Coordinates of C-alpha atoms in Angstrom, one line a residue:
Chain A
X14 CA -6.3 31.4 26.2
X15 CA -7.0 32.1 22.4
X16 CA -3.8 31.0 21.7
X17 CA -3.7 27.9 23.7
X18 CA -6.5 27.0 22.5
X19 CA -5.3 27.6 18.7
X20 CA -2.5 25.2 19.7
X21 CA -4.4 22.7 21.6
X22 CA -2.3 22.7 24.7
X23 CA -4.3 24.2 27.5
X24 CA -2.5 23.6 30.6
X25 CA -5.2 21.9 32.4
X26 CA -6.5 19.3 30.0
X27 CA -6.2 17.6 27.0
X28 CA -9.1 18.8 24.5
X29 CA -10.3 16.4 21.8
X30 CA -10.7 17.1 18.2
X31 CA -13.8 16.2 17.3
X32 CA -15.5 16.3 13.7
X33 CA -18.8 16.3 13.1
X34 CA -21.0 16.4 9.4
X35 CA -24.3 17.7 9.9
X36 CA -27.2 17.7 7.0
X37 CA -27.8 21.2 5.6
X38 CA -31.6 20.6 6.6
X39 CA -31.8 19.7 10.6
X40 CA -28.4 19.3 12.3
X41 CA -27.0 22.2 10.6
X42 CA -30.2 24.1 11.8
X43 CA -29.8 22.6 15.5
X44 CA -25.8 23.9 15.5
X45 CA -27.7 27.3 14.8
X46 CA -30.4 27.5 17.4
X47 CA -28.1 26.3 19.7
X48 CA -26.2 29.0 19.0
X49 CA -28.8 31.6 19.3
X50 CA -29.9 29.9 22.1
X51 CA -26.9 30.4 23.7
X52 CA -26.8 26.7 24.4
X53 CA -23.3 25.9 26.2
X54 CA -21.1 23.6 24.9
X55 CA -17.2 22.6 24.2
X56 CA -15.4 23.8 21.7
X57 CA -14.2 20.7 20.3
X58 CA -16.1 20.2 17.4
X59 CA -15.3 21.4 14.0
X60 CA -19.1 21.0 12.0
X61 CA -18.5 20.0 8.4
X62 CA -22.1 20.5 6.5
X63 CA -23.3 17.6 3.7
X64 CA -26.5 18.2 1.7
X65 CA -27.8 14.9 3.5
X66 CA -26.8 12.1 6.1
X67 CA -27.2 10.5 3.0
X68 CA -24.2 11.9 1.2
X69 CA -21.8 10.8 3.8
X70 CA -19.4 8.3 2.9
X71 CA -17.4 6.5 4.7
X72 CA -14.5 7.5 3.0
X73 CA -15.2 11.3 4.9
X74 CA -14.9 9.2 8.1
X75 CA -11.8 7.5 7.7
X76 CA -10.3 10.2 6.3
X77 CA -10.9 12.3 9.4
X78 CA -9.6 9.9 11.7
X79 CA -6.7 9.4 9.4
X80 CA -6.1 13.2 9.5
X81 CA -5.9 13.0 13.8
X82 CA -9.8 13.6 14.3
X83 CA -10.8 11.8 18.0
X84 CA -14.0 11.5 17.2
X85 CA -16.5 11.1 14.3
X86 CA -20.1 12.1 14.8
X87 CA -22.7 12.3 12.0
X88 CA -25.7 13.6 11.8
X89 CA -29.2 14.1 9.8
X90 CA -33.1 14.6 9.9
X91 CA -35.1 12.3 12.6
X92 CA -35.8 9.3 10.9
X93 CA -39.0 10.0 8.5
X94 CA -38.2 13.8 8.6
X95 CA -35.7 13.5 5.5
X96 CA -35.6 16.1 2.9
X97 CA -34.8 13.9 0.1
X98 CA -37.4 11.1 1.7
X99 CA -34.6 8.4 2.9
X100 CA -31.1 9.5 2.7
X101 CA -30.8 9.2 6.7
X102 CA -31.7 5.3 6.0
X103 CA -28.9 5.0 3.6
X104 CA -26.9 6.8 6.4
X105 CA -28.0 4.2 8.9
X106 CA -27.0 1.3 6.5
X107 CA -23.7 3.0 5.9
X108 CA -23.3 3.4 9.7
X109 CA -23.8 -0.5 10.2
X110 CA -20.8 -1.0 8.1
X111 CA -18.5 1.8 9.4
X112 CA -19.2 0.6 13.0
X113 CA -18.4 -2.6 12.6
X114 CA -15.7 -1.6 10.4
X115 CA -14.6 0.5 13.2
X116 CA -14.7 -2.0 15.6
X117 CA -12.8 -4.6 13.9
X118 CA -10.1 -2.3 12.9
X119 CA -9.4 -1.6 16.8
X120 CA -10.3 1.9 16.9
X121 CA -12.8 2.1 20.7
X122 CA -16.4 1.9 19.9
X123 CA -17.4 5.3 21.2
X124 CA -15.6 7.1 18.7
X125 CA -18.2 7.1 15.8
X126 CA -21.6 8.5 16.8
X127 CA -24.7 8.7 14.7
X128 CA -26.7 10.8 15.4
X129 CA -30.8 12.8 14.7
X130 CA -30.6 16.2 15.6
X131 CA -33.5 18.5 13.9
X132 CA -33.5 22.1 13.1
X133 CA -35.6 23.2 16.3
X134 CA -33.1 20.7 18.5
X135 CA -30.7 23.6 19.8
X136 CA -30.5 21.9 23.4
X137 CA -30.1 19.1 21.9
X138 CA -27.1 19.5 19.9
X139 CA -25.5 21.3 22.5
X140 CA -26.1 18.3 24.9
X141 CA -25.3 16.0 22.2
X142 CA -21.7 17.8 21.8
X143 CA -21.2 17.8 25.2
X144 CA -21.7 14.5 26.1
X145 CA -20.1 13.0 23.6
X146 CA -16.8 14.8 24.3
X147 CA -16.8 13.8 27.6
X148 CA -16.8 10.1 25.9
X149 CA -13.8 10.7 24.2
X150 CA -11.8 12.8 26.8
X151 CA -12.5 9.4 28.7
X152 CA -11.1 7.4 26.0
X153 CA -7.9 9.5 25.1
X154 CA -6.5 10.6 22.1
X155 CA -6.8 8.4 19.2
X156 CA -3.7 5.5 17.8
X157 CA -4.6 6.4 14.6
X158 CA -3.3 10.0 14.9
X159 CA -0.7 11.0 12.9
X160 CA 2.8 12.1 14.4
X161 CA 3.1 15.4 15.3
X162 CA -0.7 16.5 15.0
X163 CA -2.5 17.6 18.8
Chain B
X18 CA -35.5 -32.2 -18.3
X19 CA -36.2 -30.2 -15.0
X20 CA -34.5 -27.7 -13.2
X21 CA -32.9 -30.1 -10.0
X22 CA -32.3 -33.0 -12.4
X23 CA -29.2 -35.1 -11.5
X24 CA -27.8 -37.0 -14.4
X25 CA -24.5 -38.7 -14.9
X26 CA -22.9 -37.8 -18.5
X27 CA -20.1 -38.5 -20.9
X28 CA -18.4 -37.4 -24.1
X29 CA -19.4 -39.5 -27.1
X30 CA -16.2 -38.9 -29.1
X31 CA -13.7 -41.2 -27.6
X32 CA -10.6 -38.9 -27.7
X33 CA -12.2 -36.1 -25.4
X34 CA -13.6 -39.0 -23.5
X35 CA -9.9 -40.1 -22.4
X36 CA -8.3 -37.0 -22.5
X37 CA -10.4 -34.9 -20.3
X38 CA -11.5 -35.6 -16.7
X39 CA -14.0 -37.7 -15.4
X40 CA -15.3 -38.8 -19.1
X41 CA -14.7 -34.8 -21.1
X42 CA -18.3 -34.0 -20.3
X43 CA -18.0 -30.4 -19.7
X44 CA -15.4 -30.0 -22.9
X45 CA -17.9 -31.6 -25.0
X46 CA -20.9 -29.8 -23.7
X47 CA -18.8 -26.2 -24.5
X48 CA -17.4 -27.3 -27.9
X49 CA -21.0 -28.1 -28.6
X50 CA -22.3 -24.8 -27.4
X51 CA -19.9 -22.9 -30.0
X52 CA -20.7 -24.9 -33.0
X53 CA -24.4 -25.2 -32.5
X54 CA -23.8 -21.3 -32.3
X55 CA -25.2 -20.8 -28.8
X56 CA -22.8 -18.9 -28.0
X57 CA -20.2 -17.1 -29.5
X58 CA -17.7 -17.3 -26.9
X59 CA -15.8 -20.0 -24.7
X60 CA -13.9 -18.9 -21.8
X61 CA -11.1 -22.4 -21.3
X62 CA -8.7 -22.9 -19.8
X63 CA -4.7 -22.7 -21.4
X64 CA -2.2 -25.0 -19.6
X65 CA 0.9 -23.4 -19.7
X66 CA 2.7 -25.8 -17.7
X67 CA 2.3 -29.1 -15.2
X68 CA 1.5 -26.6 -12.4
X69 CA -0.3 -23.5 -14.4
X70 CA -3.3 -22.5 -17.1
X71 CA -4.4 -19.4 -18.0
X72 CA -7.8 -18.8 -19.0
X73 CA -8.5 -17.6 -22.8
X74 CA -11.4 -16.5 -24.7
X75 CA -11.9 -18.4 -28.0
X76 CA -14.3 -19.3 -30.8
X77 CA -13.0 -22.2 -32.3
X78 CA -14.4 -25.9 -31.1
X79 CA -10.8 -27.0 -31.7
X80 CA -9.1 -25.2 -29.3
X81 CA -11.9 -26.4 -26.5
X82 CA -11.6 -29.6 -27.4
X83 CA -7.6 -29.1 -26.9
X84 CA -8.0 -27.6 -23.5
X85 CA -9.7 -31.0 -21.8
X86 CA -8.3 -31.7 -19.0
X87 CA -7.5 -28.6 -17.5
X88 CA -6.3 -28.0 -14.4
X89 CA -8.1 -25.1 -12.1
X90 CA -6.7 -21.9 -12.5
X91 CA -7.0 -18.6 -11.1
X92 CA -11.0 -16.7 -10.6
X93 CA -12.4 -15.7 -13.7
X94 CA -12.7 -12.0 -13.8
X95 CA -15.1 -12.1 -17.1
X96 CA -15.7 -8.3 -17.7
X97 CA -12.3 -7.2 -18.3
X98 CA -12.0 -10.0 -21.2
X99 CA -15.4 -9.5 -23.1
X100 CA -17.9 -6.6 -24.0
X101 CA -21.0 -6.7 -22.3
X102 CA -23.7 -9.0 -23.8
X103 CA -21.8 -11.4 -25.7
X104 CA -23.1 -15.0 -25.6
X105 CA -20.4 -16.7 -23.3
X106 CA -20.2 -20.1 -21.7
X107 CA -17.9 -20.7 -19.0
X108 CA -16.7 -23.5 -17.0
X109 CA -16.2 -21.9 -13.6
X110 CA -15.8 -22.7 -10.1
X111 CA -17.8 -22.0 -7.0
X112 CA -15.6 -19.0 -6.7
X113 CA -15.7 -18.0 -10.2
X114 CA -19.5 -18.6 -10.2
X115 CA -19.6 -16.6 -7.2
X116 CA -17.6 -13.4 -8.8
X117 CA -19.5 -13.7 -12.3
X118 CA -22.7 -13.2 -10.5
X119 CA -21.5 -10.6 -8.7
X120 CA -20.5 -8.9 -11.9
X121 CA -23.9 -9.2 -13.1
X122 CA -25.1 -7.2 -10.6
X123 CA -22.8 -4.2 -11.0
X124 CA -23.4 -4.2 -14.3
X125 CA -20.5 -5.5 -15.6
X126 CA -21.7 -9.1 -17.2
X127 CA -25.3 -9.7 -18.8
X128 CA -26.2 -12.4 -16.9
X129 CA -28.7 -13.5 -19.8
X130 CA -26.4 -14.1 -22.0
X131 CA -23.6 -16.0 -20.2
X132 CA -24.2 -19.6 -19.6
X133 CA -21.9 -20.4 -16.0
X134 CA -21.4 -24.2 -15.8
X135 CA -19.9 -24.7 -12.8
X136 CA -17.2 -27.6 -11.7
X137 CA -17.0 -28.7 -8.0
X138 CA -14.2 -27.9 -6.7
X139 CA -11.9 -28.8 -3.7
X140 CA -9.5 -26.0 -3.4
X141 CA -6.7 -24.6 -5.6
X142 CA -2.7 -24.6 -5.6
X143 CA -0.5 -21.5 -5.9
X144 CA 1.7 -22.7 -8.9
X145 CA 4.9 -20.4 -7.3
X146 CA 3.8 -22.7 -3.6
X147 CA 3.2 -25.8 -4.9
X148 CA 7.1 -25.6 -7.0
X149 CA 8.7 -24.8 -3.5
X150 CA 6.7 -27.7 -2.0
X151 CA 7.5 -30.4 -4.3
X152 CA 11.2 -29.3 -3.4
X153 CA 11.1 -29.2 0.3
X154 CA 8.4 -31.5 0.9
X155 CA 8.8 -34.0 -1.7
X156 CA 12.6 -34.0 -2.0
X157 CA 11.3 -33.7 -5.8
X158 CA 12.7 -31.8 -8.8
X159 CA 9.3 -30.0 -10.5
X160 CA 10.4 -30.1 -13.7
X161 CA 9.8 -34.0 -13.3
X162 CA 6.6 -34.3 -12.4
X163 CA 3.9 -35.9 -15.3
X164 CA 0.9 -35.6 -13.1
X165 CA -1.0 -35.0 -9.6
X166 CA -4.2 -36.4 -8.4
X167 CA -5.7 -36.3 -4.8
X168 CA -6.9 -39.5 -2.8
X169 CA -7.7 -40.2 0.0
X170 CA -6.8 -37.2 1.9
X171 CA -2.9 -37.2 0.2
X172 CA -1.7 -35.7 -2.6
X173 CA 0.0 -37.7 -4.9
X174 CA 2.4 -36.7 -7.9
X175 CA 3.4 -38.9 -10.2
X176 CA 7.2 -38.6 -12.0
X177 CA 7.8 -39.0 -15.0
X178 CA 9.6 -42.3 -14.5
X179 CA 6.3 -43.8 -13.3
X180 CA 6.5 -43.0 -9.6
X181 CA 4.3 -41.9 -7.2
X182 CA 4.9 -39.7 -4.3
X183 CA 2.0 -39.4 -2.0
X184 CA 1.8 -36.9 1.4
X185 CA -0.9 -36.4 3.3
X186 CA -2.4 -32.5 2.6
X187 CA -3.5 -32.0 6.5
X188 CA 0.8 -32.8 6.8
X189 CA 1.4 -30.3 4.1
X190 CA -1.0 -27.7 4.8
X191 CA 0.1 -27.5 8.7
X192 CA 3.7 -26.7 6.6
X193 CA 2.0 -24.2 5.0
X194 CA 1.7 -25.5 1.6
X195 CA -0.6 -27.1 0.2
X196 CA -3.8 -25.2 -1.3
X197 CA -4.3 -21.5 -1.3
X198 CA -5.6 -20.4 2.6
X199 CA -8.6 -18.8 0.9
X200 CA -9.2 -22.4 -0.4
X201 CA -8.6 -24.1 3.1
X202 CA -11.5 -22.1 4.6
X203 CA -14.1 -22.2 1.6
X204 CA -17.0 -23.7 2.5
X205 CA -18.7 -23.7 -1.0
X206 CA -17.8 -26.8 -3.2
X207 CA -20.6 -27.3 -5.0
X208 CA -21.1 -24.6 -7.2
X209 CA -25.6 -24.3 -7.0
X210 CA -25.6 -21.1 -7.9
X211 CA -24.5 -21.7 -11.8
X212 CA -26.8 -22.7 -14.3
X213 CA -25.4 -26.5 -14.4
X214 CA -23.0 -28.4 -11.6
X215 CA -20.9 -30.4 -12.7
X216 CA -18.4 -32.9 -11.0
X217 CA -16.8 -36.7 -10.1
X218 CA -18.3 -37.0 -6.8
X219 CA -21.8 -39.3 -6.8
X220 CA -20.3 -41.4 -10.2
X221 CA -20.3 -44.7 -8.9
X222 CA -20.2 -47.8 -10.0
X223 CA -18.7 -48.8 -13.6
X224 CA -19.3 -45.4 -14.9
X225 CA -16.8 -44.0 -11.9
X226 CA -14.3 -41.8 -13.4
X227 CA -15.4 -41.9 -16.1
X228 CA -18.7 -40.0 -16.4
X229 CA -19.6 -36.5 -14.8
X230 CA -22.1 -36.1 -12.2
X231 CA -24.6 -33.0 -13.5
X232 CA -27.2 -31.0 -11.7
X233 CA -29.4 -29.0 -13.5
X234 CA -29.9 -26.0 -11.7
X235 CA -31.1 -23.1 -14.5
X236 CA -33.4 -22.7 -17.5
X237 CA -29.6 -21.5 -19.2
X238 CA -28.5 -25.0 -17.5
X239 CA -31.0 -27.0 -19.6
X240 CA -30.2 -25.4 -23.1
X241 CA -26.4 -26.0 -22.8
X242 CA -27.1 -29.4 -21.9
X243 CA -30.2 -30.5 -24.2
X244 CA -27.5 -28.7 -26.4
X245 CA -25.1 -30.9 -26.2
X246 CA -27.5 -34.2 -26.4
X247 CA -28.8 -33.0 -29.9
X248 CA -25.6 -32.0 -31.4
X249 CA -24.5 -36.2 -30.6
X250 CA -21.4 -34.6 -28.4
X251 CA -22.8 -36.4 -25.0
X252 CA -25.2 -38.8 -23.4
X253 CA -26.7 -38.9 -20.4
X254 CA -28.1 -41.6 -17.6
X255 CA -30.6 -40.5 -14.8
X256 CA -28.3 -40.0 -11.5
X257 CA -29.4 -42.5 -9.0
X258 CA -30.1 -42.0 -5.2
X259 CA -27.5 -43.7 -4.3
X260 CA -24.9 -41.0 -6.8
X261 CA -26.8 -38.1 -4.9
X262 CA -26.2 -39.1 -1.5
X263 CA -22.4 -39.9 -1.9
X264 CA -22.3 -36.6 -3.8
X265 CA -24.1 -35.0 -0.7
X266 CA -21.6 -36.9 1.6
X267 CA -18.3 -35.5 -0.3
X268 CA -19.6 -32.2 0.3
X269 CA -20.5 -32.3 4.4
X270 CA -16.9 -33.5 4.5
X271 CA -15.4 -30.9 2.9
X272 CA -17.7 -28.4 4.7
X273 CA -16.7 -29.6 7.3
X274 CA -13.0 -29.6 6.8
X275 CA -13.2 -25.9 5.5
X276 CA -15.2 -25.2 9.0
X277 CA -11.9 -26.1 11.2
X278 CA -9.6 -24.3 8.8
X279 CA -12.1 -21.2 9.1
X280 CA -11.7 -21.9 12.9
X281 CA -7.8 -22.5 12.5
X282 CA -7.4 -19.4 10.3
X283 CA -9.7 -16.7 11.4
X284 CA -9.1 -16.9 14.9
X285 CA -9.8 -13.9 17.0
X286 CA -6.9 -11.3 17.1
X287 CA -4.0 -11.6 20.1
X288 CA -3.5 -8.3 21.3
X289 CA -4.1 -5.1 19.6
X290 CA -6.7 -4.8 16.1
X291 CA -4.7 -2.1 15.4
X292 CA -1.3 -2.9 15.8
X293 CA -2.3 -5.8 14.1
X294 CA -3.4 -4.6 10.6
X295 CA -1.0 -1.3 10.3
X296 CA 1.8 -4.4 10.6
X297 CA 0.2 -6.6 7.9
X298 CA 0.0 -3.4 5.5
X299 CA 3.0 -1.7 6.5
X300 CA 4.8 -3.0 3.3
X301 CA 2.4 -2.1 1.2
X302 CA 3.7 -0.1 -2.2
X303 CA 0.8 0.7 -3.0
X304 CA 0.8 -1.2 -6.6
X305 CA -2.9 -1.8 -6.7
X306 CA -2.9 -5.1 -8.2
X307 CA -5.2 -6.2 -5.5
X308 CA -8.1 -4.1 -7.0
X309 CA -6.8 -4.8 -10.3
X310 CA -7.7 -8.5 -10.2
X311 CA -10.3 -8.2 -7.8
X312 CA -13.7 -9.8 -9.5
X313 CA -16.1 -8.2 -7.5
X314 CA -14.8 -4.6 -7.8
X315 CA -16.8 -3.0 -10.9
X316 CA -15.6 0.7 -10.1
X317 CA -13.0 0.6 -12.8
X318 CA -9.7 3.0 -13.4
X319 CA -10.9 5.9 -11.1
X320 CA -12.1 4.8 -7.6
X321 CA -12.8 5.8 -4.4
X322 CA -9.6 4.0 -2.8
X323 CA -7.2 5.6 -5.7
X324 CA -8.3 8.7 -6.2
X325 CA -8.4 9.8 -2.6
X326 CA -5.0 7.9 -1.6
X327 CA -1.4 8.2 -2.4
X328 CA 1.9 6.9 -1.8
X329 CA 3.2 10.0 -0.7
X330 CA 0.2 9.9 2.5
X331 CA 2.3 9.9 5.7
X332 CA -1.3 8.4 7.9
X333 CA -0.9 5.4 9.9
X334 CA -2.9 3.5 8.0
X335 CA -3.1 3.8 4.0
X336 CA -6.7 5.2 3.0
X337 CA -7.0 2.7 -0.1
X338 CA -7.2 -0.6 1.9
X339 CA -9.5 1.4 4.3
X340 CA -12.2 1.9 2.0
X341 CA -11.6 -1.5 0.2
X342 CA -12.4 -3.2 3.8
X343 CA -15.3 -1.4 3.7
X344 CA -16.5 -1.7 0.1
X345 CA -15.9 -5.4 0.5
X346 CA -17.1 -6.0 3.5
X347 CA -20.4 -7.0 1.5
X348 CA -19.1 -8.5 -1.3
X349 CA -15.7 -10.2 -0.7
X350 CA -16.4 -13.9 -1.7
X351 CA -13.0 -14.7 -0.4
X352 CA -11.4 -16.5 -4.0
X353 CA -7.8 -15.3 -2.8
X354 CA -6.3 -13.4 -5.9
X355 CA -5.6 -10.7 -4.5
X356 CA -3.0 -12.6 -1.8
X357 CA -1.8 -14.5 -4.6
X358 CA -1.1 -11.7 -7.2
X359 CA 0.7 -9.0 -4.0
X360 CA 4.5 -8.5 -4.4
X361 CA 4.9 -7.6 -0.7
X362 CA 3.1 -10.9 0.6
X363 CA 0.2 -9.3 2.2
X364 CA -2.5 -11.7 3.3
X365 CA -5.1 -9.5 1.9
X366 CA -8.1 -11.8 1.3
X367 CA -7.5 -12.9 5.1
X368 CA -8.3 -9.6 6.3
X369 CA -11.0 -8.7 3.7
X370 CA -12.3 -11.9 5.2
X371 CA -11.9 -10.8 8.6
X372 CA -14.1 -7.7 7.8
X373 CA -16.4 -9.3 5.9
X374 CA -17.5 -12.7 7.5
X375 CA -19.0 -10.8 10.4
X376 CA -21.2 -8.6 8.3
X377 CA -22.4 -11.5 5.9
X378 CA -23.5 -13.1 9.0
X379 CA -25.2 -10.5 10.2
X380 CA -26.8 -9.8 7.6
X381 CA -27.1 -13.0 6.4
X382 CA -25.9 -12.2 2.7
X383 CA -23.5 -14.3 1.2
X384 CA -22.2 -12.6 -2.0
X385 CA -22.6 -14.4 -5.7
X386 CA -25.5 -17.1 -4.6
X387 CA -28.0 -15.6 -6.6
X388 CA -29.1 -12.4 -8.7
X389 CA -31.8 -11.5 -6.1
X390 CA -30.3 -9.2 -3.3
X391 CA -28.3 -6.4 -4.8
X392 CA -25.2 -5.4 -2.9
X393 CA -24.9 -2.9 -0.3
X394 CA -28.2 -2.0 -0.2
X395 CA -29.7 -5.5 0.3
X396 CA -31.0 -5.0 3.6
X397 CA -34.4 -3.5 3.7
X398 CA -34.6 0.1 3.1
X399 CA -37.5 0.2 5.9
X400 CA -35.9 -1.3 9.2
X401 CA -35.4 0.0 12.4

């Protein structure tokens, strides 16, 4: 199973590849406790950690989907809760323009997520997780996926 | 002299008065600028051919005076000619207007210091398009032609045995010539957002053709003109209602013109986005002349879209025009240089446009009108 997961080709479904940048300060925190909570989830995310929402740029999103990711999810402090007072607004700005960007380019419109998870939100994050990769299993592997990658 | 004033204007000295257009207003009011010593700079216009001009920085009068009559060129990109801060007047279109502004705001032009007198403007040819047109379209050899003028909806040239050759441009432009695309779908004509407009349409009467039609639209846009009246070099008449209205007139019409060809052009996508776009790009060499002569990209030799893309990338799409669809999805004001100046013939500023016209809309910013709304982060930090 180790290996077939290692390889991505499980014999009884297709698992997305999912990548998701989570602020050092609250989503980060929330992958932890759900950890420790022993929150269940899929293990189709590969967590990427940023300083702040704030610090994502949408060059780390495209260049993930470039590089064969599914799915995009990014993620910061509840609005107000930000450690460096309004990166996640930036964030939210920045998200305006990749969605659209996103959307116009073709790519389906549940494939970039944004996301408040705080440090106490273990659940959360696991439910977050899971339900979005149940929106991309639905949606299939993405076109912008390079030959060859899984 | 207010800021809105409309006055109609003309060169004093005779010989810029017949050589440039519409009575060598503009010339005059620049050549007057430098030797008043308002500013120390003039960006004109070079013709370099029936068909082409390149634009040149200069301090000497003469040379201004000996580029009346210019034709439009290509947008001005003004930072990569001059140092920050140097007194600079500049006769611009909406577009270059537009791009200067723009400029201003990355930090790239001191705003104070440059004086933008703006020329209406109808739309631009491509010099390589409008050679290729004369010969299939005109049955014409270019190196005959003396002069162009538009009328009436044609475009006429004139050969240099005394002929004239008229076509209608709706006939031409379904033939795909005619002006640039970018042009066909521009909706700006009147170029408010410099510190004085300047044009032909609203002269009427005895003075038509040959006096300019001038709105005041800046405290800059009063100097350069109250400039130019004290040095001698022009006069001026109050523009009456009658000027303002036809002027107003010109304008719906070409607004609305440029709202079919936006229609015509930017139609919604058959088929798959995707597809779409990785076909349009996939000649791309990745040159990077499109960021080269791109007027509203301040980030200079090391960017976001070079440093992090290469020719040797095997993705579907190249990274580069991904993050310059998003970094001009704000700020593209659509003046078409980078379609004109790609080897491979991609209609960039078509899909910048396509990127962009949706999010100006949204967020109701249209780039280069004014100095007020920063880019990017424009919309209200505290929303939602």
């Amino acid at each position: 199973m180790a290996e077939a997961t290692a390889t991505g080709t499980t014999s009884e479904e297709w698992q997305p590849k999912i990548v998701m940048f989570c602020c050092n300060w609250c989503s980060y925190g929330g992958a932890d406790s759900a950890g420790m909570g022993r929150f269940q989830q899929p293990p189709t995310v590969r967590v990427i950690r940023v300083m702040c929402s704030g610090r994502m740029d949408p060059v780390f999103i495209l260049n993930a989907f470039l590089e064969g990711a599914d799915g995009v999810i990014f993620s910061g402090c509840h609005i107000g809760d930000c450690h460096y007072v309004n990166g996640n607004y930036k964030a939210t700005i920045k998200y305006k323009f990749l969605k659209a960007m996103v959307n116009e380019l073709g790519l389906e419109d549940e494939r970039l997520k944004l996301d408040w998870i705080s440090a106490s939100e273990g659940e959360r994050y696991a439910q977050v997780v899971t339900e979005f990769t149940e929106q991309i299993k639905k949606v299939g592997p993405s076109p912008l996926k390079p030959e060859g990658v899984i | 002299m207010d800021i809105g004033d409309c006055y109609v204007g003309w060169a004093t000295d005779e010989d810029i008065r017949t050589r440039g257009a519409s009575g060598g207003l503009v010339t005059a009011m620049l050549a007057a600028a430098l030797e008043k010593g308002l500013v120390e700079a003039v960006v004109v216009l070079k013709k370099i051919g029936e068909f082409e001009a390149v634009p040149i920085v200069t301090s000497d009068p003469e040379e201004v005076k000996a580029a009346a009559g210019s034709m439009h060129s290509v947008p001005i990109v003004l930072s990569r000619y001059l140092e920050y801060g140097t007194k600079v007047a500049l006769p611009a279109k909406p577009c270059d207007a537009r791009s200067t502004i723009e400029q201003a705001k990355r930090g790239q032009v001191d705003i104070d210091t440059t004086y933008i007198v703006g020329l209406n403007c109808g739309g631009t040819m491509h010099p390589a398009v409008t050679r290729e047109m004369l010969d299939v379209m005109y049955k014409l050899d270019p190196e005959d032609i003396e002069g162009e003028e538009i009328d009436k909806g044609k475009l006429i040239f004139e050969t240099k045995d005394g002929k004239e050759h008229a076509i209608k441009i709706d006939e031409l432009e379904e033939e795909g010539y005619g002006r640039r695309e970018s042009c066909q779908y521009c909706a700006v004509n009147i170029p408010t957002m410099a510190d004085i407009a300047c044009g032909n349409w609203g002269v009427i009467g005895d003075l038509a053709g040959k006096g300019t039609f001038v709105e005041i639209n800046t405290e800059k846009g009063i100097a350069i003109l109250e400039n130019a009246i004290d040095a001698g070099a022009v006069e001026i008449t109050p523009a009456d209602d009658k000027g303002k209205a036809i002027r107003a007139k010109v304008d719906g019409a070409m607004m609305n013109v440029a709202a079919a060809a936006n229609e015509k052009h930017l139609s919604p996508i058959e088929g798959s986005h995707l597809d779409y776009y990785m076909n349009a790009l996939k000649d791309c060499i990745n040159c990077g002349a499109c960021k080269t002569v791109c007027p509203v990209c301040a980030c200079g030799e090391t960017a976001k879209c070079t440093e992090f893309s290469s020719a040797s990338d095997t993705y579907k799409m190249s990274l580069f025009h991904l993050v310059r669809f998003v970094h001009l999805m704000d700020s593209c004001i659509g003046c078409g240089q980078c379609t004109d100046v790609c080897p491979v013939d991609i209609p960039l500023t078509h899909i910048y446009q396509r990127f962009a016209v949706p999010m100006q809309e949204e967020f109701e910013y249209k780039p280069g009108m004014d100095m007020t709304t920063p880019p990017f982060f424009g919309v209200d930090l505290i929303e939602d």
